[in-house]
Structure formats: structure tokens, C-alpha cells
Amino acid sequence: MTTERDATNDTGKTHPAGRGGPRRGDARSTPRRRLVTTGADHRVTPAELFFDLVFVYAFTQVTVLLAADPTPMRLLGGCVVLALLWWCWCCFAWLGNVVRADTGPLLGVLLTAMAAVLVVSLTVPEVFAGGDGDVNAPLIFVLGYGALRVLHLVAYWMAHPGDDRLRSTIRTTALTSVAPPFLLLVVGSFFTGWAQILIWLAAVLIDYAAIYATGGSGWRVAAPGHFAERHGLIVMIALGESIIAIGVAVRGYSTTYGVLAASVVGLLVSAALWRLYFHRVAEPAEEELTRAVDDGRTRLARDVYTFLHLPLVGGVVVSALGVKELLHQIADTGHYDLSEPLHGVGAWALAGGAGLFLLGAAAIRWRTTGGRAPAVPAAGGAVCLAAGPAVEHVPGLAALGALAVVTAAVVWLYGREAGATA
């Protein structure tokens, strides 16, 4: 495990750098020109919180991308874009766990990465437009993504000059998980429609498979608490984006009782997902990560956080699409009334996104308990995923209310299930 380096002051004496780095009175001793590795008690830094702000915007842009053309093709394309954005965030979550993000050159790397993420996010709504605008949005998106991946590997290389095993893994990652997918993404950016989406999907699958194959070797999790907290915060950001989608959907329309009711019920769905994650999933996962050691901890972090947190974030973003479509429909009283059901992708997304979240939560508990999958969230997730056809035959507000009841029931029943097996 990596330990935090001692900070040296002007007199040549050393003192241990604790959770907050060098002592407050030793400002001159702060290591400004080198990377500072973390200790087991390291926590999330303000620099990392600042970095996450650009992902608030990124997730919002994915919802905009989906809502502009709610078709199966666009839904798959939006999921591919989200998977690429998620990979960018994960890279820097791993990096910030072993090297302090607020000291040395890494702060500059983080700010540069933020600029790249902002550029990438700005292009998201036009990423499937075929480069018909003033700039080639798909290509700019890909170049920004490539820059983020390179920045991540270079920072890791700089941070561990004496770790031959990690540097070997970095070289392997560059050759298998960065270069081939990046080339596919570049090629795909010159296509449109299904061709572009399928080429980009192939790039994502290659990238994820390569990281899975090498994810237990060389990489490390120095501070389990930091790692768990970091991922909890990004889940919170995704849930916040789902609430923002409610306000965006009714912008430009008059406030009605239907809008007020749907907004409150949509908030209750988000609250149920929040409760499930932070009270039934996050804490046991962090405890298991803390108990694991060496490569076993790395593999657990890879599976539970890098891979299985993606359905959580993706589920929230997809569900936000359904809620946004429903709120827009309820607010547009000139064309719809409250008896109108949702149709198409919006109908599936409303419950299906919550279903993805519930199945992701069940998978995390399955991975952290050695193969004992919790029945309640798994069953609830399956029901929500299959509910799309039913949603198309009931009033939209009633469907949202039913979803709130189902998610609340899952939280309550899973609490009883977890208590019975404790």
C-alpha cells in the first residue's frame, strides 16, 4: 500500500503529513513541485470536488442528447457517450486515491482535465450530428476524450517513478485500452447513424475488457474510505442531475397542479434511490473494500466501483430522461391532458432507469457478499425493466406514482431482508 510521504521544511527536518497534508503552520514546507502520495486515512479534497463540478454539466448534456431524439438508436448512443464520460471520471478517481489532487503538478493536471471535460461536454448534444455544425463535434469529443486518457496515464507515470510493476501496467493499458479504442472512436466520428454508434460501442467494449483483464495488476487503492466517498459523491451528482431535469422540463410553461404533483413524486423516486444506495449499499461496500488487501482490494474496487457503479449512474440518467419527458408532457396542457400516457423510449426510460439502478445495487451487494444476491432489489429491478409496455397504457402521472411506490417498497423490504440476514 502506498503511504504519504513526509513533507520536508526549510531546515531539513521532517514531520508526518496527515490527512490534510503538512501542518497549517508549515506553509513553506508544502510540496509545491512534486506529487504527494496518499495514506490510508486520505479523504476527498476540495480540488476533487471542484473537478466533479464539470461532470454535473456532462451528465445534464447526456440527458439533453437523449431528449432531443428519444429513439432506441439515440438511447444506445447516449449510453455509449455516458460510458466514455464515466471512464474519464474513473481514471481520475483512481489517480486521486494514490496521489493528492491538491498538491504539486497534479493540480495543474486536474485543471487541464477539467477544461477537456468541459469541451467534451459542450459537444455532447451534437455528437451524433455528423459534424454538420461550425465544428466537427464528434471529432472534438473524441480528441478531448483521448487527451483525458493520456493525461491520466502521464500523471500516473510521473507519480510512481520506482514502481516497475505499475509502469508495466501503464504501458499495457496504453497499448490495449487507450490506443485501439481511440483509433476506433476517431474512425467512428466520420460516420453517422448506426454505423457511428456501433463503432463507438465496439471501442467502449474493447476498452472495458482490456481494463478488466489488467485491472488487478499494478493499480492500487491506497485509501478505501476516499475511494468509496468519491464514488458516493458522483452518485449524488447523478441524482442531483435527475432533479435538475425536472426543472428544465417545465421551463417556459405555466405552473399547474399536475406539474407540482409530478415534480414532488419524481423527487420521491430520487429519494428512494438515494436511501437505497447510501444506507444499504455504500456502507457495506466500503467495509468490504477496507478489509480486502493487495490485488484483492484492487479487483474488488474495479468490479464494485469502476464497473458496477456505471449502472447506478446510467440508471439515474436514463430515468431522468423519462421524468423529463413526462414533466414536459404534463406541462404542455395545450397538447396533452393528465390522462395521456408516455410512449416509446420515454415510457421505458421512466421505470427502466430505476430498474438499472436497482439491478446495479443488487449486483454490488452480490459482489461484496461473495455471491449472495439480495432478492428484493434484484426482483424490483427486473419488474421496473419490464414495465415499459405497461407504462404506455396508464396515465403518465399514475405511472410515476406507481414507480415511487415500487422504489419505496424496495427500500423498506430490502431493509427487512438485510436485517434478517445480518
Short mmCIF file of C-alpha atoms in Angstrom, two decimals:
data_model
loop_
_atom_site.label_atom_id
_atom_site.label_comp_id
_atom_site.label_asym_id
_atom_site.label_seq_id
_atom_site.Cartn_x
_atom_site.Cartn_y
_atom_site.Cartn_z
CA MET A 1 0.00 0.00 0.00
CA THR A 2 1.19 3.47 -0.78
CA THR A 3 1.96 5.74 2.18
CA GLU A 4 2.02 9.50 2.31
CA ARG A 5 5.46 11.00 2.01
CA ASP A 6 6.95 13.14 4.71
CA ALA A 7 6.97 16.83 3.96
CA THR A 8 10.36 18.47 4.43
CA ASN A 9 10.70 22.05 5.62
CA ASP A 10 13.43 24.57 5.02
CA THR A 11 15.52 23.39 7.96
CA GLY A 12 15.75 19.86 6.63
CA LYS A 13 13.56 18.42 9.41
CA THR A 14 10.61 16.24 8.55
CA HIS A 15 7.20 15.77 10.01
CA PRO A 16 4.46 13.32 9.04
CA ALA A 17 1.86 14.70 6.68
CA GLY A 18 -1.54 13.63 7.94
CA ARG A 19 -4.96 13.72 6.39
CA GLY A 20 -4.73 17.34 5.45
CA GLY A 21 -1.10 17.23 4.31
CA PRO A 22 1.55 19.42 6.01
CA ARG A 23 0.59 21.21 9.22
CA ARG A 24 -1.18 24.50 8.88
CA GLY A 25 1.70 26.45 10.35
CA ASP A 26 4.21 24.98 7.92
CA ALA A 27 3.07 26.70 4.75
CA ARG A 28 6.63 26.93 3.46
CA SER A 29 7.01 23.19 3.64
CA THR A 30 4.07 22.43 1.38
CA PRO A 31 5.45 20.37 -1.54
CA ARG A 32 4.55 22.53 -4.48
CA ARG A 33 6.78 20.99 -7.12
CA ARG A 34 6.29 17.28 -6.65
CA LEU A 35 3.46 14.78 -6.41
CA VAL A 36 2.48 13.73 -2.90
CA THR A 37 1.25 10.19 -2.39
CA THR A 38 -1.66 9.47 -0.05
CA GLY A 39 -2.10 7.46 3.11
CA ALA A 40 -4.83 5.11 4.28
CA ASP A 41 -6.70 7.94 6.02
CA HIS A 42 -6.79 10.19 2.96
CA ARG A 43 -10.16 11.79 2.21
CA VAL A 44 -11.68 13.64 -0.73
CA THR A 45 -10.02 17.02 -1.34
CA PRO A 46 -11.70 20.29 -2.39
CA ALA A 47 -9.80 20.04 -5.68
CA GLU A 48 -11.57 16.77 -6.46
CA LEU A 49 -14.94 18.25 -5.55
CA PHE A 50 -14.20 21.14 -7.90
CA PHE A 51 -13.23 18.65 -10.61
CA ASP A 52 -16.57 16.86 -10.23
CA LEU A 53 -18.49 20.05 -10.99
CA VAL A 54 -17.84 19.66 -14.71
CA PHE A 55 -19.48 16.24 -14.57
CA VAL A 56 -22.68 17.83 -13.28
CA TYR A 57 -22.81 19.59 -16.63
CA ALA A 58 -21.68 16.48 -18.53
CA PHE A 59 -24.50 14.34 -17.16
CA THR A 60 -27.00 17.10 -17.91
CA GLN A 61 -25.77 17.17 -21.50
CA VAL A 62 -26.29 13.42 -21.88
CA THR A 63 -29.93 13.89 -20.84
CA VAL A 64 -30.21 16.71 -23.40
CA LEU A 65 -28.74 14.39 -26.05
CA LEU A 66 -31.31 11.69 -25.25
CA ALA A 67 -34.30 14.03 -25.01
CA ALA A 68 -33.58 15.66 -28.39
CA ASP A 69 -34.37 12.40 -30.20
CA PRO A 70 -35.81 9.75 -27.87
CA THR A 71 -35.38 6.73 -30.13
CA PRO A 72 -33.73 3.34 -29.46
CA MET A 73 -30.75 4.36 -31.59
CA ARG A 74 -30.24 7.59 -29.66
CA LEU A 75 -30.71 5.76 -26.34
CA LEU A 76 -27.91 3.34 -27.22
CA GLY A 77 -25.75 6.20 -28.44
CA GLY A 78 -26.38 8.15 -25.24
CA CYS A 79 -25.37 5.13 -23.17
CA VAL A 80 -22.13 4.86 -25.17
CA VAL A 81 -21.37 8.55 -24.57
CA LEU A 82 -22.12 8.15 -20.87
CA ALA A 83 -19.81 5.11 -20.68
CA LEU A 84 -16.98 7.18 -22.18
CA LEU A 85 -17.58 10.07 -19.78
CA TRP A 86 -17.74 7.63 -16.86
CA TRP A 87 -14.38 6.17 -17.89
CA CYS A 88 -12.83 9.64 -17.83
CA TRP A 89 -14.15 10.27 -14.34
CA CYS A 90 -13.00 6.87 -13.07
CA CYS A 91 -9.45 7.44 -14.33
CA PHE A 92 -9.04 10.49 -12.14
CA ALA A 93 -10.85 8.92 -9.18
CA TRP A 94 -8.19 6.17 -9.16
CA LEU A 95 -5.40 8.69 -9.61
CA GLY A 96 -6.63 10.93 -6.79
CA ASN A 97 -6.70 7.93 -4.47
CA VAL A 98 -2.94 7.39 -4.65
CA VAL A 99 -1.74 10.97 -5.27
CA ARG A 100 -3.11 14.09 -3.59
CA ALA A 101 -5.06 16.12 -6.13
CA ASP A 102 -4.39 19.46 -4.45
CA THR A 103 -0.58 19.44 -4.42
CA GLY A 104 2.23 19.52 -6.90
CA PRO A 105 1.77 19.19 -10.66
CA LEU A 106 -1.40 17.10 -10.24
CA LEU A 107 -3.45 20.20 -9.51
CA GLY A 108 -2.44 21.55 -12.92
CA VAL A 109 -3.26 18.18 -14.50
CA LEU A 110 -6.68 18.27 -12.84
CA LEU A 111 -7.45 21.78 -14.08
CA THR A 112 -6.34 20.82 -17.60
CA ALA A 113 -8.56 17.75 -17.42
CA MET A 114 -11.48 19.94 -16.33
CA ALA A 115 -11.03 22.09 -19.42
CA ALA A 116 -11.00 18.97 -21.60
CA VAL A 117 -14.16 17.60 -19.93
CA LEU A 118 -15.90 20.94 -20.42
CA VAL A 119 -15.03 20.94 -24.13
CA VAL A 120 -16.18 17.32 -24.44
CA SER A 121 -19.43 18.13 -22.63
CA LEU A 122 -20.18 21.08 -24.89
CA THR A 123 -20.08 18.79 -27.92
CA VAL A 124 -22.30 16.05 -26.46
CA PRO A 125 -25.67 17.30 -27.83
CA GLU A 126 -24.18 17.38 -31.37
CA VAL A 127 -22.03 14.27 -31.12
CA PHE A 128 -24.32 12.33 -33.48
CA ALA A 129 -24.93 15.23 -35.85
CA GLY A 130 -22.21 14.13 -38.26
CA GLY A 131 -20.09 17.26 -37.88
CA ASP A 132 -22.62 19.47 -39.67
CA GLY A 133 -22.10 22.44 -37.34
CA ASP A 134 -19.34 25.04 -37.21
CA VAL A 135 -17.04 22.43 -35.66
CA ASN A 136 -16.83 18.68 -36.10
CA ALA A 137 -18.45 17.87 -32.76
CA PRO A 138 -17.89 14.08 -32.89
CA LEU A 139 -14.19 14.52 -33.64
CA ILE A 140 -13.73 17.21 -30.98
CA PHE A 141 -15.43 14.88 -28.49
CA VAL A 142 -13.05 12.05 -29.37
CA LEU A 143 -9.93 14.23 -29.25
CA GLY A 144 -10.92 15.58 -25.85
CA TYR A 145 -11.56 12.06 -24.59
CA GLY A 146 -8.16 10.93 -25.89
CA ALA A 147 -6.45 13.87 -24.19
CA LEU A 148 -8.04 12.91 -20.87
CA ARG A 149 -6.85 9.32 -21.12
CA VAL A 150 -3.32 10.41 -21.97
CA LEU A 151 -3.25 12.96 -19.13
CA HIS A 152 -4.27 10.23 -16.70
CA LEU A 153 -1.53 7.81 -17.76
CA VAL A 154 1.17 10.50 -17.82
CA ALA A 155 0.24 11.63 -14.30
CA TYR A 156 0.35 8.03 -13.04
CA TRP A 157 3.75 7.55 -14.68
CA MET A 158 5.12 10.69 -13.04
CA ALA A 159 3.71 9.73 -9.64
CA HIS A 160 5.46 6.36 -9.36
CA PRO A 161 8.98 6.55 -10.85
CA GLY A 162 10.18 3.48 -8.95
CA ASP A 163 7.16 1.20 -9.38
CA ASP A 164 8.17 -1.08 -12.25
CA ARG A 165 5.06 -3.22 -11.93
CA LEU A 166 2.72 -0.24 -12.23
CA ARG A 167 4.69 1.23 -15.12
CA SER A 168 4.43 -2.09 -16.95
CA THR A 169 0.67 -2.00 -16.42
CA ILE A 170 0.54 1.59 -17.70
CA ARG A 171 2.35 0.56 -20.88
CA THR A 172 -0.05 -2.35 -21.35
CA THR A 173 -3.03 -0.08 -20.75
CA ALA A 174 -1.78 2.44 -23.30
CA LEU A 175 -1.34 -0.27 -25.93
CA THR A 176 -4.58 -2.19 -25.30
CA SER A 177 -7.08 0.07 -23.56
CA VAL A 178 -6.24 3.51 -24.93
CA ALA A 179 -4.73 3.36 -28.42
CA PRO A 180 -7.04 0.82 -30.18
CA PRO A 181 -10.31 2.23 -28.77
CA PHE A 182 -9.17 5.78 -29.52
CA LEU A 183 -8.48 4.88 -33.15
CA LEU A 184 -11.93 3.27 -33.42
CA LEU A 185 -13.52 6.37 -31.93
CA VAL A 186 -11.73 8.57 -34.47
CA VAL A 187 -12.90 6.36 -37.33
CA GLY A 188 -16.44 6.32 -35.97
CA SER A 189 -16.54 10.11 -35.75
CA PHE A 190 -16.58 10.26 -39.57
CA PHE A 191 -19.72 8.11 -39.78
CA THR A 192 -23.32 8.82 -38.79
CA GLY A 193 -26.30 6.85 -37.54
CA TRP A 194 -25.99 3.24 -36.52
CA ALA A 195 -22.52 2.90 -38.05
CA GLN A 196 -21.07 5.57 -35.76
CA ILE A 197 -22.81 4.22 -32.68
CA LEU A 198 -21.77 0.61 -33.29
CA ILE A 199 -18.14 1.56 -33.99
CA TRP A 200 -18.05 3.61 -30.79
CA LEU A 201 -19.73 0.78 -28.89
CA ALA A 202 -17.01 -1.58 -30.09
CA ALA A 203 -14.38 0.88 -28.82
CA VAL A 204 -16.06 1.01 -25.40
CA LEU A 205 -16.25 -2.79 -25.15
CA ILE A 206 -12.57 -3.18 -26.08
CA ASP A 207 -11.59 -0.52 -23.54
CA TYR A 208 -13.60 -2.03 -20.71
CA ALA A 209 -12.49 -5.59 -21.50
CA ALA A 210 -8.82 -4.58 -21.56
CA ILE A 211 -9.09 -2.81 -18.19
CA TYR A 212 -10.87 -5.82 -16.72
CA ALA A 213 -8.04 -8.07 -17.90
CA THR A 214 -5.31 -5.87 -16.41
CA GLY A 215 -7.28 -4.20 -13.59
CA GLY A 216 -5.93 -6.43 -10.83
CA SER A 217 -2.26 -5.90 -11.56
CA GLY A 218 -0.18 -2.83 -10.73
CA TRP A 219 -3.04 -0.46 -9.87
CA ARG A 220 -3.78 0.02 -6.19
CA VAL A 221 -6.29 1.51 -3.78
CA ALA A 222 -4.35 3.29 -1.05
CA ALA A 223 -7.31 4.83 0.81
CA PRO A 224 -10.53 2.75 0.79
CA GLY A 225 -12.52 5.47 2.57
CA HIS A 226 -11.54 8.04 -0.04
CA PHE A 227 -12.40 5.69 -2.90
CA ALA A 228 -15.85 4.88 -1.52
CA GLU A 229 -16.58 8.51 -0.68
CA ARG A 230 -15.53 9.63 -4.15
CA HIS A 231 -17.98 7.25 -5.82
CA GLY A 232 -20.73 8.12 -3.38
CA LEU A 233 -20.35 11.77 -4.36
CA ILE A 234 -20.63 11.02 -8.08
CA VAL A 235 -23.83 9.04 -7.42
CA MET A 236 -25.11 12.09 -5.55
CA ILE A 237 -24.22 14.28 -8.53
CA ALA A 238 -26.18 11.98 -10.85
CA LEU A 239 -29.19 12.13 -8.53
CA GLY A 240 -28.88 15.91 -8.49
CA GLU A 241 -28.94 15.92 -12.29
CA SER A 242 -32.23 14.00 -12.22
CA ILE A 243 -33.72 16.76 -10.08
CA ILE A 244 -32.37 19.42 -12.42
CA ALA A 245 -34.11 17.60 -15.29
CA ILE A 246 -37.45 18.24 -13.58
CA GLY A 247 -36.90 21.99 -13.65
CA VAL A 248 -35.57 22.00 -17.20
CA ALA A 249 -38.57 20.04 -18.49
CA VAL A 250 -41.14 22.63 -17.37
CA ARG A 251 -39.15 25.71 -18.37
CA GLY A 252 -41.31 28.03 -20.46
CA TYR A 253 -44.62 26.55 -19.27
CA SER A 254 -47.04 27.76 -16.65
CA THR A 255 -47.02 26.01 -13.32
CA THR A 256 -50.01 23.70 -12.88
CA TYR A 257 -51.14 21.34 -10.14
CA GLY A 258 -50.15 18.45 -12.38
CA VAL A 259 -46.62 19.84 -12.69
CA LEU A 260 -46.37 20.33 -8.94
CA ALA A 261 -47.59 16.79 -8.23
CA ALA A 262 -45.30 15.18 -10.80
CA SER A 263 -42.30 17.16 -9.54
CA VAL A 264 -42.83 16.05 -5.95
CA VAL A 265 -43.38 12.41 -6.92
CA GLY A 266 -40.27 12.49 -9.13
CA LEU A 267 -38.31 13.79 -6.16
CA LEU A 268 -39.63 10.89 -4.05
CA VAL A 269 -38.27 8.40 -6.61
CA SER A 270 -34.83 10.04 -6.42
CA ALA A 271 -35.06 9.99 -2.61
CA ALA A 272 -35.78 6.25 -2.62
CA LEU A 273 -32.77 5.54 -4.82
CA TRP A 274 -30.63 7.77 -2.61
CA ARG A 275 -31.78 5.95 0.51
CA LEU A 276 -31.13 2.54 -1.01
CA TYR A 277 -27.61 3.41 -2.09
CA PHE A 278 -26.32 5.33 0.92
CA HIS A 279 -27.96 3.21 3.61
CA ARG A 280 -27.93 -0.29 2.12
CA VAL A 281 -25.19 -0.41 -0.50
CA ALA A 282 -22.42 2.14 0.07
CA GLU A 283 -21.52 1.33 3.68
CA PRO A 284 -21.17 -2.50 3.31
CA ALA A 285 -19.18 -1.99 0.10
CA GLU A 286 -16.75 0.37 1.84
CA GLU A 287 -16.33 -2.05 4.74
CA GLU A 288 -15.54 -4.90 2.37
CA LEU A 289 -13.07 -2.76 0.43
CA THR A 290 -11.32 -1.82 3.67
CA ARG A 291 -10.98 -5.47 4.68
CA ALA A 292 -9.55 -6.53 1.31
CA VAL A 293 -5.79 -6.29 0.75
CA ASP A 294 -3.31 -6.02 -2.11
CA ASP A 295 -4.55 -7.21 -5.53
CA GLY A 296 -7.78 -8.50 -3.98
CA ARG A 297 -8.65 -4.93 -2.98
CA THR A 298 -7.80 -3.68 -6.46
CA ARG A 299 -10.04 -6.25 -8.12
CA LEU A 300 -12.88 -5.50 -5.71
CA ALA A 301 -12.55 -1.77 -6.39
CA ARG A 302 -12.51 -2.43 -10.14
CA ASP A 303 -15.63 -4.62 -10.05
CA VAL A 304 -17.75 -2.81 -7.45
CA TYR A 305 -16.87 0.79 -8.20
CA THR A 306 -15.49 1.13 -11.73
CA PHE A 307 -17.86 -1.35 -13.37
CA LEU A 308 -20.94 -1.79 -11.16
CA HIS A 309 -21.39 1.89 -10.31
CA LEU A 310 -21.92 2.61 -14.01
CA PRO A 311 -25.44 1.05 -13.98
CA LEU A 312 -26.24 3.25 -10.98
CA VAL A 313 -25.22 6.46 -12.72
CA GLY A 314 -26.61 5.30 -16.06
CA GLY A 315 -29.89 4.30 -14.47
CA VAL A 316 -30.33 7.74 -12.92
CA VAL A 317 -29.57 9.48 -16.23
CA VAL A 318 -31.99 7.24 -18.16
CA SER A 319 -34.69 7.68 -15.53
CA ALA A 320 -34.16 11.45 -15.73
CA LEU A 321 -34.99 11.20 -19.45
CA GLY A 322 -38.32 9.54 -18.61
CA VAL A 323 -39.16 12.08 -15.90
CA LYS A 324 -38.21 14.93 -18.22
CA GLU A 325 -40.44 13.59 -20.99
CA LEU A 326 -43.32 13.15 -18.55
CA LEU A 327 -42.98 16.62 -17.00
CA HIS A 328 -42.80 18.20 -20.44
CA GLN A 329 -45.96 16.35 -21.42
CA ILE A 330 -47.83 17.33 -18.23
CA ALA A 331 -46.75 20.98 -18.55
CA ASP A 332 -47.81 21.22 -22.21
CA THR A 333 -51.54 21.44 -21.46
CA GLY A 334 -52.23 22.72 -24.98
CA HIS A 335 -51.41 19.34 -26.50
CA TYR A 336 -51.79 16.80 -23.68
CA ASP A 337 -54.01 16.19 -20.67
CA LEU A 338 -53.29 14.28 -17.47
CA SER A 339 -54.82 11.07 -18.84
CA GLU A 340 -52.18 10.85 -21.56
CA PRO A 341 -49.63 8.02 -21.12
CA LEU A 342 -45.99 8.17 -22.08
CA HIS A 343 -44.98 6.40 -25.27
CA GLY A 344 -41.87 4.93 -26.85
CA VAL A 345 -38.44 5.25 -25.28
CA GLY A 346 -39.69 7.74 -22.70
CA ALA A 347 -42.13 5.15 -21.32
CA TRP A 348 -39.40 2.55 -20.92
CA ALA A 349 -36.89 5.06 -19.55
CA LEU A 350 -39.20 6.21 -16.77
CA ALA A 351 -39.20 2.84 -14.99
CA GLY A 352 -36.28 1.20 -16.81
CA GLY A 353 -33.74 3.68 -15.49
CA ALA A 354 -34.78 2.95 -11.92
CA GLY A 355 -34.61 -0.74 -12.80
CA LEU A 356 -30.99 -0.39 -13.93
CA PHE A 357 -30.18 1.34 -10.66
CA LEU A 358 -31.81 -1.39 -8.58
CA LEU A 359 -30.08 -4.17 -10.51
CA GLY A 360 -26.75 -2.35 -10.15
CA ALA A 361 -27.30 -2.10 -6.40
CA ALA A 362 -28.12 -5.81 -6.24
CA ALA A 363 -25.00 -6.66 -8.25
CA ILE A 364 -22.82 -4.63 -5.88
CA ARG A 365 -24.20 -6.47 -2.88
CA TRP A 366 -23.72 -9.77 -4.72
CA ARG A 367 -20.05 -8.94 -5.40
CA THR A 368 -19.34 -7.76 -1.87
CA THR A 369 -21.07 -10.68 -0.12
CA GLY A 370 -19.42 -13.47 -2.07
CA GLY A 371 -22.28 -14.40 -4.38
CA ARG A 372 -25.33 -13.87 -2.16
CA ALA A 373 -27.54 -11.63 -4.28
CA PRO A 374 -30.27 -9.72 -2.39
CA ALA A 375 -33.65 -10.84 -3.72
CA VAL A 376 -35.63 -7.64 -3.14
CA PRO A 377 -33.63 -5.09 -5.22
CA ALA A 378 -32.99 -7.72 -7.92
CA ALA A 379 -36.70 -8.50 -8.22
CA GLY A 380 -37.63 -4.81 -8.08
CA GLY A 381 -35.13 -4.00 -10.80
CA ALA A 382 -36.43 -6.77 -13.06
CA VAL A 383 -40.02 -5.56 -12.60
CA CYS A 384 -39.06 -1.96 -13.45
CA LEU A 385 -37.10 -3.01 -16.53
CA ALA A 386 -40.07 -4.99 -17.82
CA ALA A 387 -42.63 -2.28 -17.06
CA GLY A 388 -42.20 -0.28 -20.27
CA PRO A 389 -45.22 -1.77 -22.11
CA ALA A 390 -47.42 -1.25 -19.06
CA VAL A 391 -46.34 2.39 -18.73
CA GLU A 392 -47.66 3.04 -22.24
CA HIS A 393 -51.19 2.09 -21.16
CA VAL A 394 -51.66 4.17 -17.99
CA PRO A 395 -51.64 7.93 -17.43
CA GLY A 396 -48.10 9.21 -17.07
CA LEU A 397 -48.60 10.70 -13.63
CA ALA A 398 -50.08 7.41 -12.39
CA ALA A 399 -47.08 5.53 -13.80
CA LEU A 400 -44.72 7.87 -11.97
CA GLY A 401 -46.69 7.39 -8.76
CA ALA A 402 -46.50 3.61 -9.16
CA LEU A 403 -42.75 3.86 -9.66
CA ALA A 404 -42.43 5.87 -6.44
CA VAL A 405 -44.38 3.18 -4.59
CA VAL A 406 -42.25 0.36 -6.04
CA THR A 407 -38.92 2.03 -5.23
CA ALA A 408 -40.07 2.91 -1.71
CA ALA A 409 -41.24 -0.66 -1.19
CA VAL A 410 -37.89 -2.00 -2.37
CA VAL A 411 -36.05 0.21 0.14
CA TRP A 412 -38.34 -0.88 3.00
CA LEU A 413 -38.39 -4.60 2.14
CA TYR A 414 -34.65 -4.71 1.49
CA GLY A 415 -34.09 -3.16 4.91
CA ARG A 416 -36.09 -6.01 6.44
CA GLU A 417 -34.24 -8.57 4.29
CA ALA A 418 -30.84 -7.18 5.25
CA GLY A 419 -31.83 -7.12 8.93
CA ALA A 420 -32.98 -10.72 8.78
CA THR A 421 -29.68 -11.91 7.28
CA ALA A 422 -27.38 -9.73 9.42
#
